[in-house]
Amino acid sequence: MTENHQFSSQDTSVVGIEKHQRNTNMDPKSENLHLINPFVHKMELIDPLDKVKTAVFTVLLLPFRVFVICLLLLLAWFLACIGLYGLTEEDLRSRPMKGWRRTIQIMTAAVMRFLFMAGSFHRVQFKGDWAPPKEAPILVVAPHSSFFDSIVVVLLGPPAVVAKAETASLPFFGKLINYTQPIYVWRDDPNSRQNTIKAIKERANSPEDWPQIIIFPEGTCTNRSCLITFKNGAFYPGVPIQPVCIRYPNVRDTVTWTWDGPGVLKLLWLTLTQVHSACEIEFLPIYVPSQEEKENAKLYAHNVRNVMSKALGLPISDYTYDDCKILTRAKEMNLPFASSIIDIEKLRKSIGLKETNIDEKPVMLPKYELDYIEFCQKLEIPQNHSHARKLFSLFDPESSGVIDFRNYLLCTQFLMKLNQPLIDLVKSAFEIYQNDSNGVSCEIFYFIIRHTLGVPDEVIHLIYSQIAKQSSQELITFDDFAKYARGKAEFSKIFTENVDSCEKLKQV
């Protein structure tokens, strides 16, 4: 059985007319007009029979499973509390568990295995041979696509995990994760990278009886359409590693949890209302690094990814975790075509477009609806460039043959101003969308604030009303908005924080 994936994204595009953008999962090596977007997963119940089955199992099966899962989770948490009793953070970091604590640790993992079975995962198939810790101190697992991937952890003993520090504060699960003696990654700490690498090296090369370290080298969840760039942390120690491939060969993909798609509760509901969910875990042969790979972690990571790509039958992609942050920021701001922002950036680079390109400057346009030929002429790029066609198509989801060039300019300004105050992006938007040098209309003002600050319409209405009272003109200028915003404490961040870090504004 193979998985059927349907990927699409939806964004607001042109002023006055809300259009929907749809991305299709295509082979990146092909000349099709769409690219793989590993951070998008759309999954809806369309088949009437599926809807009926889900409704019936929601009533008959879901309550029983939730009850059993809660009991098992409570039992596992209780065992973890016993095992952690009397241990400090320093104890957890400095020496492996032994004796009765290790026995309870194994018991806790067994309880969690039953929890996954109760949640429909009673078909887990293993392939290959699992190497002992002395032969392969580190396991690298890919692709990483879901919180359900933790099934690998509970089925293997458990090994120690490398996890975000925030997971330690999760109710119930925080204790369970702590009990694996994890290596925490503090993403907000500027020294986190060095500290994490140091901890991995010490564990991997320690003579003590530490469990294996399990790492998801992609660093974030994707839709399993490709393998994105591996982080180097697992490969810095230069020790042999064992690649582990994880698959979910189900007719309906109810597990993928990525940046643009169903949330946790919906995925849990749909998974728990399945009769069974299949999972395959394949242990590939131990990868022993060459001397060159030991000295170059990036090369080591790249070569291991190639091995796993071939085993999985998936292409590789140069997407990274940092791309996810940019994508998330664009979606928070409600930027037009936010779900395609990374594709836009990569296509521009592949075509050779740079910040210095005069035709990408924020300017008032006499004509903003362009066909493909005019688009290429405007950017001074060859019409026969395959990536130019793909770039144009991202802004033409309905294949009308015409795009609003202003939306393209706003996206490029977003990418160029990631390290600049957010107010600079707002100013660029005014320059791009205004039809008159004296300012913008009410409709355009709504569009700009909605798609640069992500502010709700009711708040924009209040802002517009207050600015209009102070202005004698029908049109609103950027200076009018900036003057208003400087007088409001809730807008202070847009003058100081950059586009990449400024929090979403929700109220005035």
Short mmCIF file of C-alpha atoms in Angstrom, two decimals:
data_model
loop_
_atom_site.label_atom_id
_atom_site.label_comp_id
_atom_site.label_asym_id
_atom_site.label_seq_id
_atom_site.Cartn_x
_atom_site.Cartn_y
_atom_site.Cartn_z
CA MET A 1 0.00 0.00 0.00
CA THR A 2 1.28 3.47 -0.76
CA GLU A 3 0.47 6.76 0.86
CA ASN A 4 -1.72 9.18 -1.03
CA HIS A 5 -0.62 12.76 -0.37
CA GLN A 6 -2.46 15.85 -1.46
CA PHE A 7 -0.67 19.10 -0.89
CA SER A 8 -2.15 22.53 -1.35
CA SER A 9 -1.89 25.97 0.17
CA GLN A 10 -4.20 28.92 0.35
CA ASP A 11 -3.30 32.58 0.55
CA THR A 12 -4.91 35.95 0.04
CA SER A 13 -3.57 37.67 -3.06
CA VAL A 14 -4.99 40.70 -4.84
CA VAL A 15 -6.74 43.77 -3.50
CA GLY A 16 -10.51 43.46 -3.44
CA ILE A 17 -10.50 39.92 -4.83
CA GLU A 18 -9.40 37.06 -2.54
CA LYS A 19 -7.90 34.27 -4.59
CA HIS A 20 -6.72 30.87 -3.47
CA GLN A 21 -3.32 29.48 -4.26
CA ARG A 22 -2.86 25.73 -4.75
CA ASN A 23 0.52 24.04 -4.80
CA THR A 24 0.91 20.55 -6.23
CA ASN A 25 3.58 18.10 -5.07
CA MET A 26 5.86 17.57 -8.08
CA ASP A 27 9.27 16.11 -8.69
CA PRO A 28 11.76 18.98 -8.29
CA LYS A 29 13.84 17.65 -11.17
CA SER A 30 10.93 17.90 -13.59
CA GLU A 31 10.02 20.95 -15.62
CA ASN A 32 6.52 21.14 -14.17
CA LEU A 33 5.38 24.52 -12.99
CA HIS A 34 5.22 23.71 -9.29
CA LEU A 35 7.87 22.80 -6.75
CA ILE A 36 7.84 20.42 -3.83
CA ASN A 37 6.87 22.29 -0.68
CA PRO A 38 7.79 20.00 2.24
CA PHE A 39 6.04 22.19 4.80
CA VAL A 40 2.48 21.92 3.44
CA HIS A 41 0.04 19.08 4.08
CA LYS A 42 -3.65 19.35 3.28
CA MET A 43 -5.88 16.49 4.29
CA GLU A 44 -9.68 16.62 4.29
CA LEU A 45 -12.38 13.98 4.44
CA ILE A 46 -13.86 14.00 0.94
CA ASP A 47 -15.15 10.47 0.39
CA PRO A 48 -18.68 10.13 1.91
CA LEU A 49 -17.80 6.61 3.09
CA ASP A 50 -14.77 7.95 4.97
CA LYS A 51 -16.97 10.56 6.61
CA VAL A 52 -19.47 7.92 7.73
CA LYS A 53 -16.73 5.63 9.07
CA THR A 54 -15.08 8.47 10.94
CA ALA A 55 -18.42 9.55 12.45
CA VAL A 56 -19.24 6.01 13.59
CA PHE A 57 -15.79 5.37 15.07
CA THR A 58 -15.84 8.78 16.76
CA VAL A 59 -18.85 7.58 18.75
CA LEU A 60 -17.97 3.91 19.24
CA LEU A 61 -14.16 3.69 19.23
CA LEU A 62 -12.72 7.09 20.13
CA PRO A 63 -14.00 7.33 23.76
CA PHE A 64 -12.65 3.86 24.60
CA ARG A 65 -9.25 4.57 23.09
CA VAL A 66 -8.97 7.96 24.80
CA PHE A 67 -9.83 6.35 28.15
CA VAL A 68 -7.22 3.61 27.76
CA ILE A 69 -4.57 6.07 26.50
CA CYS A 70 -5.17 8.37 29.47
CA LEU A 71 -4.79 5.46 31.92
CA LEU A 72 -1.57 4.29 30.26
CA LEU A 73 -0.19 7.83 30.09
CA LEU A 74 -0.94 8.31 33.77
CA LEU A 75 0.80 5.01 34.60
CA ALA A 76 3.86 5.91 32.51
CA TRP A 77 4.03 9.35 34.13
CA PHE A 78 3.79 7.77 37.59
CA LEU A 79 6.64 5.37 36.80
CA ALA A 80 8.73 8.26 35.45
CA CYS A 81 8.13 10.23 38.64
CA ILE A 82 9.37 7.29 40.70
CA GLY A 83 12.41 6.83 38.50
CA LEU A 84 13.31 10.53 38.63
CA TYR A 85 12.79 10.83 42.39
CA GLY A 86 15.86 12.25 44.09
CA LEU A 87 17.69 13.07 40.85
CA THR A 88 18.87 16.56 40.00
CA GLU A 89 19.36 18.02 36.52
CA GLU A 90 23.08 17.56 36.99
CA ASP A 91 22.56 13.86 37.79
CA LEU A 92 20.57 13.39 34.57
CA ARG A 93 23.28 15.06 32.49
CA SER A 94 26.35 13.53 34.10
CA ARG A 95 25.77 9.77 34.36
CA PRO A 96 23.54 7.08 32.82
CA MET A 97 20.82 5.43 34.84
CA LYS A 98 21.58 2.07 36.36
CA GLY A 99 19.96 -0.55 38.58
CA TRP A 100 16.34 -0.14 39.56
CA ARG A 101 16.05 3.25 37.80
CA ARG A 102 17.05 1.67 34.49
CA THR A 103 14.56 -1.17 35.07
CA ILE A 104 11.74 1.32 35.65
CA GLN A 105 12.88 3.26 32.59
CA ILE A 106 12.42 0.12 30.46
CA MET A 107 9.03 -0.52 32.09
CA THR A 108 7.96 3.04 31.28
CA ALA A 109 8.89 2.55 27.62
CA ALA A 110 6.87 -0.70 27.58
CA VAL A 111 3.80 1.12 28.91
CA MET A 112 4.22 3.75 26.21
CA ARG A 113 4.38 0.99 23.59
CA PHE A 114 0.99 -0.21 24.78
CA LEU A 115 -0.22 3.39 24.57
CA PHE A 116 0.65 3.52 20.87
CA MET A 117 -1.06 0.16 20.36
CA ALA A 118 -4.19 1.54 22.00
CA GLY A 119 -3.98 4.50 19.64
CA SER A 120 -4.23 2.26 16.53
CA PHE A 121 -0.50 1.58 15.98
CA HIS A 122 -0.62 -2.18 16.38
CA ARG A 123 1.03 -2.78 13.02
CA VAL A 124 4.67 -1.79 13.43
CA GLN A 125 7.02 -3.59 11.06
CA PHE A 126 10.77 -3.70 11.56
CA LYS A 127 13.29 -4.18 8.78
CA GLY A 128 17.04 -4.65 9.10
CA ASP A 129 19.13 -5.19 12.22
CA TRP A 130 19.29 -2.78 15.12
CA ALA A 131 22.92 -2.13 16.03
CA PRO A 132 23.99 -2.03 19.71
CA PRO A 133 25.15 1.27 21.25
CA LYS A 134 28.82 0.30 21.27
CA GLU A 135 28.77 -0.18 17.48
CA ALA A 136 26.56 2.82 16.65
CA PRO A 137 26.25 5.36 19.49
CA ILE A 138 23.90 7.54 17.43
CA LEU A 139 20.71 6.74 15.53
CA VAL A 140 19.56 9.26 12.92
CA VAL A 141 15.89 8.99 11.99
CA ALA A 142 14.24 10.48 8.91
CA PRO A 143 11.99 11.73 7.52
CA HIS A 144 10.65 13.56 10.56
CA SER A 145 7.00 14.35 9.93
CA SER A 146 4.99 14.00 13.11
CA PHE A 147 4.79 13.85 16.89
CA PHE A 148 3.86 10.22 16.23
CA ASP A 149 7.54 9.68 15.30
CA SER A 150 8.13 9.30 19.04
CA ILE A 151 7.00 5.71 18.47
CA VAL A 152 10.62 5.05 17.46
CA VAL A 153 11.78 6.21 20.89
CA VAL A 154 9.41 4.04 22.91
CA LEU A 155 10.05 0.98 20.75
CA LEU A 156 13.81 1.12 21.15
CA GLY A 157 14.30 0.94 24.84
CA PRO A 158 14.23 4.03 25.12
CA PRO A 159 17.28 5.80 23.68
CA ALA A 160 18.16 9.35 24.72
CA VAL A 161 16.58 12.02 22.56
CA VAL A 162 17.75 15.40 21.36
CA ALA A 163 14.74 17.63 21.84
CA LYS A 164 13.63 21.24 22.10
CA ALA A 165 13.94 22.51 25.67
CA GLU A 166 10.28 23.59 25.64
CA THR A 167 9.20 19.94 25.65
CA ALA A 168 10.42 19.62 29.26
CA SER A 169 7.48 21.75 30.42
CA LEU A 170 4.80 19.72 28.63
CA PRO A 171 2.21 18.21 31.00
CA PHE A 172 2.92 14.51 31.61
CA PHE A 173 5.17 14.23 28.55
CA GLY A 174 7.80 16.50 30.13
CA LYS A 175 8.54 13.91 32.83
CA LEU A 176 8.61 11.10 30.27
CA ILE A 177 11.06 12.98 28.06
CA ASN A 178 13.25 13.87 31.05
CA TYR A 179 13.38 10.19 31.97
CA THR A 180 15.15 9.38 28.69
CA GLN A 181 18.00 11.65 29.87
CA PRO A 182 17.65 13.89 26.82
CA ILE A 183 20.02 16.44 25.38
CA TYR A 184 18.00 19.63 25.28
CA VAL A 185 18.35 22.27 22.58
CA TRP A 186 17.73 25.81 23.80
CA ARG A 187 16.95 27.55 20.51
CA ASP A 188 16.82 31.01 22.08
CA ASP A 189 20.27 30.62 23.67
CA PRO A 190 23.05 31.97 21.40
CA ASN A 191 25.41 29.30 22.82
CA SER A 192 22.87 26.48 22.43
CA ARG A 193 24.45 25.09 19.28
CA GLN A 194 27.90 24.77 20.83
CA ASN A 195 26.53 23.33 24.08
CA THR A 196 24.40 20.77 22.25
CA ILE A 197 27.31 19.65 20.06
CA LYS A 198 29.53 19.33 23.14
CA ALA A 199 26.93 17.21 24.95
CA ILE A 200 26.44 14.92 21.94
CA LYS A 201 30.20 14.45 21.58
CA GLU A 202 30.62 13.63 25.26
CA ARG A 203 27.79 11.09 25.23
CA ALA A 204 28.83 9.46 21.96
CA ASN A 205 32.46 9.03 23.03
CA SER A 206 31.81 8.21 26.68
CA PRO A 207 33.09 4.85 28.03
CA GLU A 208 30.04 4.69 30.31
CA ASP A 209 26.95 2.66 29.47
CA TRP A 210 24.85 5.46 28.02
CA PRO A 211 21.89 4.46 25.80
CA GLN A 212 22.02 5.36 22.14
CA ILE A 213 21.26 8.92 21.15
CA ILE A 214 18.37 9.28 18.73
CA ILE A 215 18.34 12.37 16.53
CA PHE A 216 15.94 13.63 13.86
CA PRO A 217 18.56 15.47 11.79
CA GLU A 218 16.08 17.47 9.71
CA GLY A 219 15.28 19.47 12.85
CA THR A 220 11.64 20.07 11.92
CA CYS A 221 8.60 18.26 10.55
CA THR A 222 7.96 17.91 6.83
CA ASN A 223 5.35 16.12 4.73
CA ARG A 224 7.79 13.31 3.78
CA SER A 225 7.86 14.42 0.14
CA CYS A 226 11.65 14.83 0.33
CA LEU A 227 14.56 14.89 2.75
CA ILE A 228 15.48 18.44 3.67
CA THR A 229 18.96 19.52 4.76
CA PHE A 230 20.31 17.55 7.72
CA LYS A 231 21.62 19.53 10.66
CA ASN A 232 25.21 18.67 11.51
CA GLY A 233 24.82 17.97 15.25
CA ALA A 234 24.61 14.19 14.96
CA PHE A 235 27.72 14.10 12.80
CA TYR A 236 30.16 16.30 14.73
CA PRO A 237 31.32 13.47 17.05
CA GLY A 238 32.60 11.60 13.99
CA VAL A 239 31.45 8.24 15.36
CA PRO A 240 29.63 5.49 13.41
CA ILE A 241 25.90 6.12 13.15
CA GLN A 242 22.96 3.96 12.13
CA PRO A 243 20.44 5.54 9.73
CA VAL A 244 16.83 4.66 10.54
CA CYS A 245 14.03 5.21 8.01
CA ILE A 246 10.45 5.66 9.18
CA ARG A 247 7.41 5.22 6.95
CA TYR A 248 3.64 5.37 7.44
CA PRO A 249 2.23 3.22 4.60
CA ASN A 250 -1.43 4.08 5.17
CA VAL A 251 -4.11 4.83 2.59
CA ARG A 252 -4.94 8.07 4.39
CA ASP A 253 -2.19 10.17 5.92
CA THR A 254 -3.48 11.21 9.33
CA VAL A 255 -0.09 11.63 10.99
CA THR A 256 1.74 14.40 9.11
CA TRP A 257 2.03 17.46 11.32
CA THR A 258 3.85 20.27 9.59
CA TRP A 259 3.86 24.03 9.29
CA ASP A 260 0.82 24.37 7.03
CA GLY A 261 -1.81 21.72 7.63
CA PRO A 262 -4.02 20.02 10.23
CA GLY A 263 -3.34 20.75 13.90
CA VAL A 264 -2.61 18.34 16.74
CA LEU A 265 -6.21 17.74 17.80
CA LYS A 266 -7.46 17.05 14.28
CA LEU A 267 -4.62 14.60 13.60
CA LEU A 268 -5.21 12.82 16.91
CA TRP A 269 -8.93 12.57 16.19
CA LEU A 270 -8.46 11.19 12.69
CA THR A 271 -5.75 8.74 13.78
CA LEU A 272 -7.67 7.45 16.78
CA THR A 273 -10.71 6.81 14.60
CA GLN A 274 -8.72 4.54 12.27
CA VAL A 275 -9.11 0.79 12.73
CA HIS A 276 -5.33 0.51 12.52
CA SER A 277 -2.37 2.65 11.50
CA ALA A 278 0.73 1.09 9.97
CA CYS A 279 4.29 2.12 10.66
CA GLU A 280 7.53 0.76 9.22
CA ILE A 281 10.93 1.22 10.86
CA GLU A 282 13.92 0.23 8.76
CA PHE A 283 17.44 -0.03 10.19
CA LEU A 284 20.00 0.62 7.48
CA PRO A 285 23.57 -0.73 7.76
CA ILE A 286 25.88 1.14 10.14
CA TYR A 287 27.55 4.08 8.40
CA VAL A 288 31.22 4.34 9.37
CA PRO A 289 32.62 7.77 8.45
CA SER A 290 35.80 8.22 6.48
CA GLN A 291 38.58 10.42 7.85
CA GLU A 292 37.38 13.22 5.58
CA GLU A 293 33.83 12.90 6.91
CA LYS A 294 35.09 12.89 10.51
CA GLU A 295 36.77 16.21 9.83
CA ASN A 296 33.80 17.64 7.89
CA ALA A 297 30.44 17.15 9.63
CA LYS A 298 28.58 18.83 6.78
CA LEU A 299 29.97 16.32 4.29
CA TYR A 300 29.16 13.46 6.69
CA ALA A 301 25.55 14.67 7.03
CA HIS A 302 25.20 15.13 3.27
CA ASN A 303 26.44 11.61 2.49
CA VAL A 304 24.21 9.97 5.10
CA ARG A 305 21.23 11.87 3.73
CA ASN A 306 22.02 10.54 0.26
CA VAL A 307 22.05 6.97 1.62
CA MET A 308 18.69 7.48 3.34
CA SER A 309 17.25 9.20 0.26
CA LYS A 310 18.01 6.14 -1.87
CA ALA A 311 16.58 3.76 0.72
CA LEU A 312 13.37 5.80 1.01
CA GLY A 313 13.05 6.54 -2.70
CA LEU A 314 12.72 10.27 -1.94
CA PRO A 315 14.44 13.27 -3.51
CA ILE A 316 16.63 15.55 -1.44
CA SER A 317 16.00 19.27 -1.01
CA ASP A 318 18.05 22.16 0.32
CA TYR A 319 15.21 23.41 2.55
CA THR A 320 16.27 24.06 6.16
CA TYR A 321 14.79 24.82 9.58
CA ASP A 322 15.52 28.50 8.99
CA ASP A 323 13.22 28.32 5.97
CA CYS A 324 10.46 27.20 8.34
CA LYS A 325 10.95 30.27 10.49
CA ILE A 326 10.66 32.54 7.45
CA LEU A 327 7.57 30.64 6.27
CA THR A 328 5.93 30.91 9.68
CA ARG A 329 6.66 34.62 9.90
CA ALA A 330 5.16 35.21 6.45
CA LYS A 331 2.00 33.33 7.46
CA GLU A 332 1.70 35.25 10.74
CA MET A 333 1.87 38.49 8.78
CA ASN A 334 -0.72 37.15 6.33
CA LEU A 335 1.65 37.98 3.49
CA PRO A 336 0.21 37.27 0.02
CA PHE A 337 1.36 33.83 -1.17
CA ALA A 338 2.97 33.17 2.22
CA SER A 339 3.06 29.39 1.76
CA SER A 340 5.19 29.82 -1.35
CA ILE A 341 7.62 32.36 0.11
CA ILE A 342 10.54 29.90 0.30
CA ASP A 343 9.93 28.74 -3.28
CA ILE A 344 9.88 32.39 -4.34
CA GLU A 345 13.20 33.03 -2.62
CA LYS A 346 14.92 29.97 -4.12
CA LEU A 347 13.59 30.60 -7.63
CA ARG A 348 14.74 34.22 -7.54
CA LYS A 349 18.23 33.08 -6.53
CA SER A 350 18.34 30.41 -9.21
CA ILE A 351 17.37 32.99 -11.84
CA GLY A 352 20.01 35.42 -10.56
CA LEU A 353 17.72 38.14 -9.23
CA LYS A 354 19.33 40.20 -6.49
CA GLU A 355 18.39 43.05 -4.17
CA THR A 356 20.11 45.47 -6.49
CA ASN A 357 17.72 44.64 -9.33
CA ILE A 358 16.14 48.02 -10.05
CA ASP A 359 12.86 46.45 -11.19
CA GLU A 360 12.31 44.90 -7.76
CA LYS A 361 12.44 48.22 -5.94
CA PRO A 362 9.21 49.36 -4.23
CA VAL A 363 7.77 51.86 -6.69
CA MET A 364 4.34 53.11 -7.71
CA LEU A 365 3.47 51.24 -10.89
CA PRO A 366 1.59 52.74 -13.85
CA LYS A 367 0.64 49.18 -14.78
CA TYR A 368 0.65 46.30 -12.34
CA GLU A 369 -1.20 43.52 -14.18
CA LEU A 370 1.47 41.77 -16.27
CA ASP A 371 1.48 38.72 -18.49
CA TYR A 372 4.47 36.37 -18.62
CA ILE A 373 6.30 38.25 -21.39
CA GLU A 374 5.86 41.58 -19.60
CA PHE A 375 6.94 39.95 -16.33
CA CYS A 376 10.20 38.76 -17.90
CA GLN A 377 10.79 42.10 -19.55
CA LYS A 378 10.20 43.92 -16.28
CA LEU A 379 12.79 41.76 -14.49
CA GLU A 380 15.09 41.59 -17.49
CA ILE A 381 15.23 37.79 -17.46
CA PRO A 382 15.03 35.37 -20.44
CA GLN A 383 11.56 34.09 -21.26
CA ASN A 384 12.85 30.57 -21.91
CA HIS A 385 14.23 30.21 -18.38
CA SER A 386 12.28 27.31 -16.80
CA HIS A 387 12.55 28.79 -13.31
CA ALA A 388 11.19 32.12 -14.55
CA ARG A 389 8.05 30.30 -15.70
CA LYS A 390 7.79 28.56 -12.31
CA LEU A 391 8.19 31.87 -10.49
CA PHE A 392 5.46 33.48 -12.57
CA SER A 393 3.14 30.51 -11.99
CA LEU A 394 3.39 30.89 -8.20
CA PHE A 395 1.60 34.22 -8.55
CA ASP A 396 -0.89 32.85 -11.08
CA PRO A 397 -2.59 29.96 -9.22
CA GLU A 398 -5.62 30.02 -11.52
CA SER A 399 -3.50 29.97 -14.69
CA SER A 400 -5.12 33.16 -15.97
CA GLY A 401 -1.93 34.23 -17.72
CA VAL A 402 -1.81 37.51 -15.77
CA ILE A 403 -0.41 38.32 -12.32
CA ASP A 404 -0.56 41.30 -9.99
CA PHE A 405 3.09 42.39 -10.05
CA ARG A 406 2.60 44.32 -6.82
CA ASN A 407 2.19 41.04 -4.93
CA TYR A 408 5.51 39.88 -6.32
CA LEU A 409 7.20 43.11 -5.23
CA LEU A 410 5.77 42.84 -1.71
CA CYS A 411 7.11 39.29 -1.35
CA THR A 412 10.56 40.33 -2.53
CA GLN A 413 10.56 43.26 -0.11
CA PHE A 414 9.66 40.87 2.73
CA LEU A 415 12.64 38.67 1.85
CA MET A 416 14.99 41.64 1.54
CA LYS A 417 13.92 43.26 4.81
CA LEU A 418 14.06 40.29 7.19
CA ASN A 419 16.75 42.06 9.24
CA GLN A 420 15.14 45.49 9.10
CA PRO A 421 12.38 47.02 11.27
CA LEU A 422 8.90 45.92 10.24
CA ILE A 423 7.89 49.52 9.65
CA ASP A 424 10.23 49.50 6.63
CA LEU A 425 8.15 46.73 5.03
CA VAL A 426 4.96 48.69 5.71
CA LYS A 427 6.53 51.73 4.05
CA SER A 428 7.49 49.64 1.01
CA ALA A 429 3.93 48.32 0.79
CA PHE A 430 2.58 51.89 0.67
CA GLU A 431 5.03 52.72 -2.11
CA ILE A 432 4.06 49.61 -4.08
CA TYR A 433 0.27 49.71 -3.80
CA GLN A 434 -0.54 53.41 -3.81
CA ASN A 435 -2.14 54.66 -7.02
CA ASP A 436 -1.45 58.26 -6.16
CA SER A 437 1.56 59.89 -4.57
CA ASN A 438 -0.83 61.58 -2.12
CA GLY A 439 -1.68 58.30 -0.42
CA VAL A 440 -3.85 55.18 -0.59
CA SER A 441 -7.59 54.59 -0.54
CA CYS A 442 -9.45 52.88 2.29
CA GLU A 443 -9.49 49.58 0.38
CA ILE A 444 -5.76 49.65 -0.27
CA PHE A 445 -5.04 50.68 3.33
CA TYR A 446 -6.97 47.64 4.60
CA PHE A 447 -4.99 45.40 2.26
CA ILE A 448 -1.59 46.79 3.30
CA ILE A 449 -2.14 46.54 7.05
CA ARG A 450 -3.81 43.13 6.73
CA HIS A 451 -0.93 41.71 4.68
CA THR A 452 2.06 43.22 6.45
CA LEU A 453 1.05 43.28 10.11
CA GLY A 454 -1.51 40.47 10.12
CA VAL A 455 -3.99 42.71 11.94
CA PRO A 456 -7.70 41.65 12.00
CA ASP A 457 -10.16 43.68 9.91
CA GLU A 458 -12.03 45.05 12.92
CA VAL A 459 -8.78 46.50 14.28
CA ILE A 460 -7.87 47.95 10.88
CA HIS A 461 -11.28 49.61 10.78
CA LEU A 462 -10.56 51.30 14.11
CA ILE A 463 -7.10 52.41 12.95
CA TYR A 464 -8.48 53.80 9.69
CA SER A 465 -11.28 55.67 11.47
CA GLN A 466 -8.89 57.33 13.91
CA ILE A 467 -6.39 58.33 11.19
CA ALA A 468 -9.18 59.62 8.92
CA LYS A 469 -10.43 61.91 11.71
CA GLN A 470 -7.00 63.52 11.98
CA SER A 471 -6.52 63.87 8.21
CA SER A 472 -8.34 66.33 5.98
CA GLN A 473 -7.67 64.17 2.89
CA GLU A 474 -9.54 61.12 1.70
CA LEU A 475 -6.28 59.31 1.02
CA ILE A 476 -3.97 58.07 3.76
CA THR A 477 -0.20 58.34 3.44
CA PHE A 478 2.49 56.27 5.08
CA ASP A 479 3.41 59.28 7.22
CA ASP A 480 -0.19 59.42 8.50
CA PHE A 481 0.02 55.78 9.59
CA ALA A 482 3.52 56.12 11.07
CA LYS A 483 2.46 59.15 13.11
CA TYR A 484 -0.56 57.24 14.43
CA ALA A 485 1.49 54.10 15.21
CA ARG A 486 4.18 56.04 17.11
CA GLY A 487 1.50 57.22 19.49
CA LYS A 488 0.35 53.69 20.32
CA ALA A 489 2.39 51.52 22.69
CA GLU A 490 1.10 48.33 21.06
CA PHE A 491 2.74 49.34 17.77
CA SER A 492 6.13 50.19 19.28
CA LYS A 493 7.72 46.89 18.20
CA ILE A 494 7.26 47.57 14.51
CA PHE A 495 9.75 50.44 14.83
CA THR A 496 12.40 48.45 16.69
CA GLU A 497 12.15 44.74 15.89
CA ASN A 498 12.97 43.30 12.50
CA VAL A 499 10.58 41.58 10.15
CA ASP A 500 11.81 38.13 11.16
CA SER A 501 11.27 38.53 14.90
CA CYS A 502 8.47 41.03 15.47
CA GLU A 503 5.45 39.39 17.06
CA LYS A 504 2.09 39.36 15.35
CA LEU A 505 -0.16 42.30 16.30
CA LYS A 506 -3.61 41.19 17.41
CA GLN A 507 -5.22 44.18 18.99
CA VAL A 508 -4.94 47.93 19.42
#
